[in-house]
Each structure stands twice: as structure tokens, then as C-alpha cells.
Short mmCIF file of C-alpha atoms and ligand atoms in Angstrom, two decimals:
data_model
loop_
_atom_site.label_atom_id
_atom_site.label_comp_id
_atom_site.label_asym_id
_atom_site.label_seq_id
_atom_site.Cartn_x
_atom_site.Cartn_y
_atom_site.Cartn_z
CA UNK A 107 -0.11 -19.57 -0.96
CA UNK A 108 -0.70 -21.51 -4.21
CA UNK A 109 1.26 -20.51 -7.32
CA UNK A 110 0.06 -17.53 -9.31
CA UNK A 111 1.76 -18.74 -12.50
CA UNK A 112 3.02 -15.38 -13.70
CA UNK A 113 6.63 -14.32 -14.18
CA UNK A 114 5.77 -10.66 -13.49
CA UNK A 115 4.98 -11.48 -9.86
CA UNK A 116 7.37 -12.57 -7.16
CA UNK A 117 6.95 -13.38 -3.50
CA UNK A 118 8.66 -11.13 -0.97
CA UNK A 119 9.71 -12.31 2.47
CA UNK A 120 6.84 -11.68 4.87
CA UNK A 121 7.36 -10.78 8.53
CA UNK A 122 4.00 -12.39 9.37
CA UNK A 123 3.35 -16.02 8.33
CA UNK A 124 -0.38 -15.50 7.71
CA UNK A 125 0.30 -12.68 5.28
CA UNK A 126 1.73 -13.06 1.79
CA UNK A 127 3.50 -10.17 0.11
CA UNK A 128 3.92 -9.93 -3.64
CA UNK A 129 6.03 -7.65 -5.82
CA UNK A 130 4.55 -7.00 -9.25
CA UNK A 131 6.06 -5.52 -12.41
CA UNK A 132 3.44 -3.48 -14.22
CA UNK A 133 5.24 -3.22 -17.56
CA UNK A 134 3.91 -5.74 -20.06
CA UNK A 135 4.16 -6.74 -23.72
CA UNK A 136 1.18 -6.09 -25.98
CA UNK A 137 0.29 -9.80 -25.79
CA UNK A 138 0.45 -9.83 -22.02
CA UNK A 139 -1.64 -6.67 -21.86
CA UNK A 140 -4.37 -8.29 -23.97
CA UNK A 141 -4.39 -11.33 -21.67
CA UNK A 142 -4.51 -9.02 -18.66
CA UNK A 143 -7.42 -6.99 -20.05
CA UNK A 144 -9.45 -10.16 -20.57
CA UNK A 145 -9.49 -10.75 -16.80
CA UNK A 146 -11.03 -7.41 -15.81
CA UNK A 147 -14.65 -6.82 -14.83
CA UNK A 148 -16.80 -4.27 -16.65
CA UNK A 149 -16.39 -1.69 -13.87
CA UNK A 150 -12.61 -2.10 -14.06
CA UNK A 151 -12.67 -1.56 -17.84
CA UNK A 152 -14.74 1.57 -17.27
CA UNK A 153 -12.21 2.79 -14.71
CA UNK A 154 -9.31 2.02 -17.08
CA UNK A 155 -11.02 4.04 -19.82
CA UNK A 156 -11.10 7.11 -17.55
CA UNK A 157 -7.29 7.34 -17.29
CA UNK A 158 -6.16 10.18 -19.51
CA UNK A 159 -2.60 8.89 -20.01
CA UNK A 160 -2.17 5.55 -21.84
CA UNK A 161 0.72 4.44 -19.61
CA UNK A 162 -1.41 4.96 -16.47
CA UNK A 163 -4.30 3.06 -18.05
CA UNK A 164 -1.98 0.18 -19.04
CA UNK A 165 -0.45 -0.02 -15.56
CA UNK A 166 -3.90 -0.08 -13.98
CA UNK A 167 -5.02 -2.92 -16.29
CA UNK A 168 -1.93 -4.99 -15.57
CA UNK A 169 -2.02 -4.21 -11.85
CA UNK A 170 -5.63 -5.32 -11.60
CA UNK A 171 -4.99 -8.45 -13.65
CA UNK A 172 -1.99 -9.48 -11.54
CA UNK A 173 -4.03 -8.78 -8.39
CA UNK A 174 -6.86 -10.94 -9.75
CA UNK A 175 -4.42 -13.77 -10.49
CA UNK A 176 -3.03 -13.61 -6.94
CA UNK A 177 -6.48 -13.45 -5.33
CA UNK A 178 -7.77 -16.21 -7.60
CA UNK A 179 -4.89 -18.45 -6.52
CA UNK A 180 -5.60 -17.64 -2.85
CA UNK A 181 -9.33 -18.35 -3.19
CA UNK A 182 -9.04 -21.27 -5.60
CA UNK A 183 -11.18 -19.61 -8.25
CA UNK A 184 -10.56 -18.19 -11.75
CA UNK A 185 -9.02 -14.69 -11.62
CA UNK A 186 -11.89 -13.13 -13.55
CA UNK A 187 -14.39 -14.54 -11.02
CA UNK A 188 -12.87 -12.94 -7.89
CA UNK A 189 -15.64 -10.76 -6.40
CA UNK A 190 -13.75 -7.51 -5.74
CA UNK A 191 -16.04 -4.79 -4.41
CA UNK A 192 -15.50 -1.28 -3.06
CA UNK A 193 -16.11 -0.93 0.67
CA UNK A 194 -15.74 2.05 3.01
CA UNK A 195 -14.37 5.10 1.17
CA UNK A 196 -13.58 2.92 -1.83
CA UNK A 197 -11.39 0.44 0.03
CA UNK A 198 -11.39 -2.69 -2.16
CA UNK A 199 -12.25 -6.03 -0.55
CA UNK A 200 -13.37 -9.52 -1.51
CA UNK A 201 -17.12 -10.01 -1.18
CA UNK A 202 -17.15 -13.60 0.14
CA UNK A 203 -17.55 -15.00 3.68
CA UNK A 204 -14.22 -15.82 5.33
CA UNK A 205 -12.22 -14.38 2.43
CA UNK A 206 -8.74 -13.03 3.17
CA UNK A 207 -8.17 -9.30 3.33
CA UNK A 208 -5.87 -7.63 0.82
CA UNK A 209 -4.44 -4.25 -0.05
CA UNK A 210 -2.45 -2.88 -2.98
CA UNK A 211 -0.12 0.03 -3.53
CA UNK A 212 1.58 1.11 -6.72
CA UNK A 213 4.35 3.53 -7.61
CA UNK A 214 5.83 4.00 -11.06
CA UNK A 215 5.93 0.56 -12.75
CA UNK A 216 5.72 -1.55 -9.61
CA UNK A 217 3.04 -2.63 -7.19
CA UNK A 218 3.07 -4.30 -3.81
CA UNK A 219 0.20 -6.58 -2.82
CA UNK A 220 -0.54 -7.97 0.66
CA UNK A 221 -3.02 -10.81 1.13
CA UNK A 222 -3.76 -12.52 4.43
CA UNK A 223 -5.99 -13.47 7.31
CA UNK A 224 -6.23 -12.27 10.88
CA UNK A 225 -6.03 -8.50 10.44
CA UNK A 226 -7.06 -5.69 8.15
CA UNK A 227 -4.08 -4.89 5.92
CA UNK A 228 -2.68 -1.70 4.51
CA UNK A 229 0.40 -1.29 2.34
CA UNK A 230 2.16 1.73 0.94
CA UNK A 231 5.05 1.99 -1.47
CA UNK A 232 7.09 5.04 -2.37
CA UNK A 233 10.11 5.52 -4.60
CA UNK A 234 13.10 6.90 -2.71
CA UNK A 235 13.53 9.59 -5.35
CA UNK A 236 9.94 10.76 -5.06
CA UNK A 237 10.14 14.52 -5.31
CA UNK A 238 8.55 15.94 -2.19
CA UNK A 239 9.13 18.99 -0.07
CA UNK A 240 9.75 16.97 3.11
CA UNK A 241 9.92 20.02 5.34
CA UNK A 242 6.58 21.45 4.21
CA UNK A 243 4.84 18.06 4.17
CA UNK A 244 6.31 17.17 7.58
CA UNK A 245 4.59 20.21 9.09
CA UNK A 246 1.28 18.99 7.67
CA UNK A 247 1.47 15.23 8.13
CA UNK A 248 3.87 14.54 11.01
CA UNK A 249 3.10 15.02 14.69
CA UNK A 250 5.24 17.47 16.66
CA UNK A 251 7.21 14.56 18.21
CA UNK A 252 7.86 13.15 14.74
CA UNK A 253 8.93 16.56 13.41
CA UNK A 254 11.42 16.84 16.27
CA UNK A 255 12.72 13.33 15.58
CA UNK A 256 12.97 14.13 11.85
CA UNK A 257 15.12 17.18 12.49
CA UNK A 258 17.42 15.19 14.75
CA UNK A 259 18.48 13.11 11.73
CA UNK A 260 21.37 14.29 9.56
CA UNK A 261 20.03 16.35 6.64
CA UNK A 262 21.07 13.66 4.15
CA UNK A 263 18.82 11.14 5.88
CA UNK A 264 15.76 13.30 6.36
CA UNK A 265 14.03 12.74 3.04
CA UNK A 266 14.26 8.96 3.36
CA UNK A 267 13.08 9.08 6.98
CA UNK A 268 10.18 11.32 6.02
CA UNK A 269 9.13 8.88 3.31
CA UNK A 270 9.25 6.05 5.85
CA UNK A 271 6.86 7.94 8.13
CA UNK A 272 4.70 8.70 5.13
CA UNK A 273 4.47 5.01 4.16
CA UNK A 274 3.57 4.06 7.76
CA UNK A 275 0.73 6.57 7.90
CA UNK A 276 -0.55 5.81 4.44
CA UNK A 277 -0.47 2.08 5.14
CA UNK A 278 -2.51 2.58 8.34
CA UNK A 279 -4.98 4.84 6.54
CA UNK A 280 -5.41 2.14 3.92
CA UNK A 281 -6.02 -0.60 6.50
CA UNK A 282 -8.91 1.38 7.99
CA UNK A 283 -10.05 2.69 4.61
CA UNK A 284 -9.84 6.27 5.88
CA UNK A 285 -7.35 7.23 3.18
CA UNK A 286 -7.05 11.00 2.95
CA UNK A 287 -9.48 11.42 5.86
CA UNK A 288 -7.06 9.80 8.35
CA UNK A 289 -5.79 12.10 11.12
CA UNK A 290 -2.19 11.96 9.86
CA UNK A 291 -0.83 14.77 12.02
CA UNK A 292 -2.33 13.27 15.19
CA UNK A 293 -0.55 9.92 14.75
CA UNK A 294 2.89 9.44 16.22
CA UNK A 295 4.95 6.60 14.80
CA UNK A 296 8.29 5.64 16.27
CA UNK A 297 10.81 4.50 13.66
CA UNK A 298 13.62 3.62 16.09
CA UNK A 299 14.39 1.69 18.20
CA UNK A 300 10.91 0.18 17.81
CA UNK A 301 9.00 0.41 14.55
CA UNK A 302 5.52 1.00 15.92
CA UNK A 303 2.58 3.32 16.36
CA UNK A 304 3.15 5.15 19.63
CA UNK A 305 0.10 7.40 19.89
CA UNK A 306 -3.06 8.35 18.08
CA UNK A 307 -6.82 8.76 18.35
CA UNK A 308 -9.09 5.71 18.02
CA UNK A 309 -8.95 3.53 16.05
CA UNK A 310 -5.25 4.37 15.68
CA UNK A 311 -4.30 3.19 19.16
CA UNK A 312 -0.95 1.44 19.64
CA UNK A 313 -2.23 -1.93 20.92
CA UNK A 314 -4.35 -2.38 17.81
CA UNK A 315 -1.53 -1.96 15.31
CA UNK A 316 1.61 -3.56 13.98
CA UNK A 317 3.89 -1.89 11.46
CA UNK A 318 6.48 -3.73 9.40
CA UNK A 319 9.02 -2.49 6.88
CA UNK A 320 8.74 -4.60 3.71
CA UNK A 321 11.91 -5.78 1.99
CA UNK A 322 11.17 -4.29 -1.42
CA UNK A 323 13.96 -3.71 -3.96
CA UNK A 324 16.41 -0.94 -3.19
CA UNK A 325 14.93 2.09 -4.87
CA UNK A 326 11.60 1.73 -3.09
CA UNK A 327 10.34 1.92 0.47
CA UNK A 328 7.40 -0.23 1.51
CA UNK A 329 5.46 -0.55 4.75
CA UNK A 330 2.83 -3.06 5.85
CA UNK A 331 0.31 -2.05 8.52
CA UNK A 332 -1.84 -4.60 10.37
CA UNK A 333 -4.99 -3.42 12.10
CA UNK A 334 -5.52 -6.22 14.59
CA UNK A 335 -8.79 -5.03 16.17
CA UNK A 336 -10.74 -4.72 12.97
CA UNK A 337 -13.65 -6.94 12.17
CA UNK A 338 -12.11 -8.82 9.27
CA UNK A 339 -12.79 -7.40 5.93
CA UNK A 340 -16.03 -5.69 6.75
CA UNK A 341 -17.59 -3.14 4.50
C1 LIG I 101 -6.31 5.65 -2.04
C2 LIG I 101 -5.48 6.39 -1.00
C3 LIG I 101 -5.81 5.77 0.32
C4 LIG I 101 -4.04 6.08 -1.24
O1 LIG I 101 -3.70 6.37 -2.53
P1 LIG I 101 -2.23 6.49 -3.09
O2 LIG I 101 -1.22 6.56 -2.02
O3 LIG I 101 -2.26 7.55 -4.09
O4 LIG I 101 -2.10 5.15 -3.89
P2 LIG I 101 -1.62 3.69 -3.56
O5 LIG I 101 -1.00 3.21 -4.80
O6 LIG I 101 -0.85 3.52 -2.30
O7 LIG I 101 -3.01 2.92 -3.32
C5 LIG I 101 -3.99 2.87 -4.31
C6 LIG I 101 -4.77 1.59 -4.14
O8 LIG I 101 -5.32 1.55 -2.83
C7 LIG I 101 -6.59 0.92 -2.87
N1 LIG I 101 -7.54 1.84 -2.27
C8 LIG I 101 -8.36 2.75 -2.84
N2 LIG I 101 -9.07 3.39 -1.90
C9 LIG I 101 -8.68 2.88 -0.72
C10 LIG I 101 -9.06 3.14 0.64
N3 LIG I 101 -9.98 4.04 0.95
N4 LIG I 101 -8.46 2.40 1.61
C11 LIG I 101 -7.54 1.46 1.30
N5 LIG I 101 -7.15 1.19 0.05
C12 LIG I 101 -7.70 1.89 -0.95
C13 LIG I 101 -6.89 0.59 -4.33
O9 LIG I 101 -6.57 -0.77 -4.54
C14 LIG I 101 -5.95 1.49 -5.08
O10 LIG I 101 -5.50 0.90 -6.25
P3 LIG I 101 -6.41 0.93 -7.58
O11 LIG I 101 -6.76 2.37 -7.76
O12 LIG I 101 -5.52 0.38 -8.63
O13 LIG I 101 -7.60 0.09 -7.30
C15 LIG I 101 -5.87 7.86 -1.08
O14 LIG I 101 -6.69 8.19 -0.05
C16 LIG I 101 -4.82 8.89 -1.00
O15 LIG I 101 -4.57 9.51 -2.00
N6 LIG I 101 -4.12 9.15 0.11
C17 LIG I 101 -3.03 10.11 0.17
C18 LIG I 101 -3.05 10.77 1.56
C19 LIG I 101 -1.81 11.57 1.90
O16 LIG I 101 -1.44 12.52 1.26
N7 LIG I 101 -1.16 11.14 2.98
C20 LIG I 101 0.04 11.70 3.50
C21 LIG I 101 0.59 10.79 4.60
S1 LIG I 101 2.02 11.40 5.38
#
């Protein structure tokens, strides 16, 4: 993919050649923030203005601007001109024939962006120290097979394993656009020895999906989901 020309963005190794993965730092100087803001569309400024906390607003502005730079480099157009629209259930996509698909996830001051052709993409990023009641959430979001597998891990490993399942399911829900409406508890993902969807209701059927752990820096866990059956970035 062509250069994005920004020191706050770095390429991560991608398990799939047609898909580029980018790691973005969302902290910025005042000067950088002003340059970032200049790239946003009116609707993005309106969204930024709705964030109650200044740090969340600033991260959104920088995240969007870095995303626009990456997509602009991929499309060969100025960042501010990238036609980002909201599709099904708010899933963002590029409104241009033959455009690549993309997806973004952010946690704390970092974001992970996937851009590529050949599949609908979903990414999810969590911080390993994310406070979460894994046991309670596992009952809600993990299938019974996954809950059994979770409890077979040593207690010290369970939180990290739970977060890995979480990122798999979130990434799939973001590839389809289902988000919160995805049938999380009905999906069974195998973490070992294969890293793959094992069972689920359509469209979450194993043959249609690939899951990949993303090599993000140590304190984070990232997962990329590829929905291979999808009509490329449809509404
Ligand atoms: C948007 C959603 C899909 C994910 O949100 P999240 O995990 O809080 O946030 P992430 O940082 O991973 O992703 C947010 C980004 O996804 C994108 N997005 C928004 N809606 C989306 C959708 N329906 N599908 C795919 N991507 C979407 C946007 O780019 C958004 O970033 P932006 O707000 O800066 O534009 C939302 O439905 C959600 O909150 N899901 C949580 C469901 C849950 O609890 N799952 C438990 C699994 S075990």
C-alpha cells in the first residue's frame, strides 16, 4: 500500500497479503490535532462535538484523520475527499465502485485499522488490563463449549483467553455489521489448536470465515476476521 506519510501510523505484519493492517497512536500535539481536524467532513465534526469528554473527542478526531490518510493513500485521493458513508447498522464503508473494505477498532490511545480486498473485514482490539468480569460475561457471550474450554485453562490465563474470544466475536460482528445484534452466545470459536470459527448460525458458518490474531504491541490483543462470502463492501 502506498505511504501514508504520518509518523503516528505504522504497518503491522499482515497474515493475508491482500489486507494491510495499521497501528495508530491517537495522542497528538495541538498542531497535529488542528491538521487532523481540517481533514474531517461536516458529519464527522458534528459527531466529534457530541463527545462529552475532550480526550474522547480528540481521539475520535485524530483516529478519523489517520483513517482518512490511510484510505486516501489506498485510493489515490486526498484524505478529505474519501467518501466514507455509514452502511448497515452504521458500519462505515467507502462509497465508490471497487473500493477496498476497511474496519477500525480503538482502545485507549491506540487504534487498529484493516484495509483490503477480497473479503469483508472486522477488527477488534482490547487492552489486556481491561477490567471485565470474565465469568459473568462468559455466561452471556460464550457458547457452552467455549465456557467449558475457558474453565479448563488455569485461572491465571482465563481473563486473557476470555478477551481473545471476545475480540474474535466482536471482529466477526463488525465484518457483518451486526455489532451488538450478533448472536454472540451461539457462535463457537476454537482458539487452539486451530484459531477458527467452529459453529454458528448463518452467516456465521465456519467455511465463510477466517480468524487471525494480529501482532499488536504487548499490552493489547487484536483479532482480524475475514468474511469471505460477503458481497464486497455492500451497504
Ligand atoms: C460498534 C460496535 C460494533 C463495536 O464497538 P466497540 O467494540 O465499542 O468499538 P470498536 O472500537 O471496536 O469499534 C468502533 C468502530 O467500529 C466501526 N463501526 C461502527 N459501527 C459498526 C458496525 N455496525 N459494524 C462494523 N463496524 C462498525 C466504526 O468505525 C467505529 O469507530 P468510530 O466510532 O470512530 O467511527 C458496537 O456494536 C458494540 O458496541 N459492540 C459491543 C458488543 C459486545 O458487547 N460484544 C461482546 C462480545 S463477547
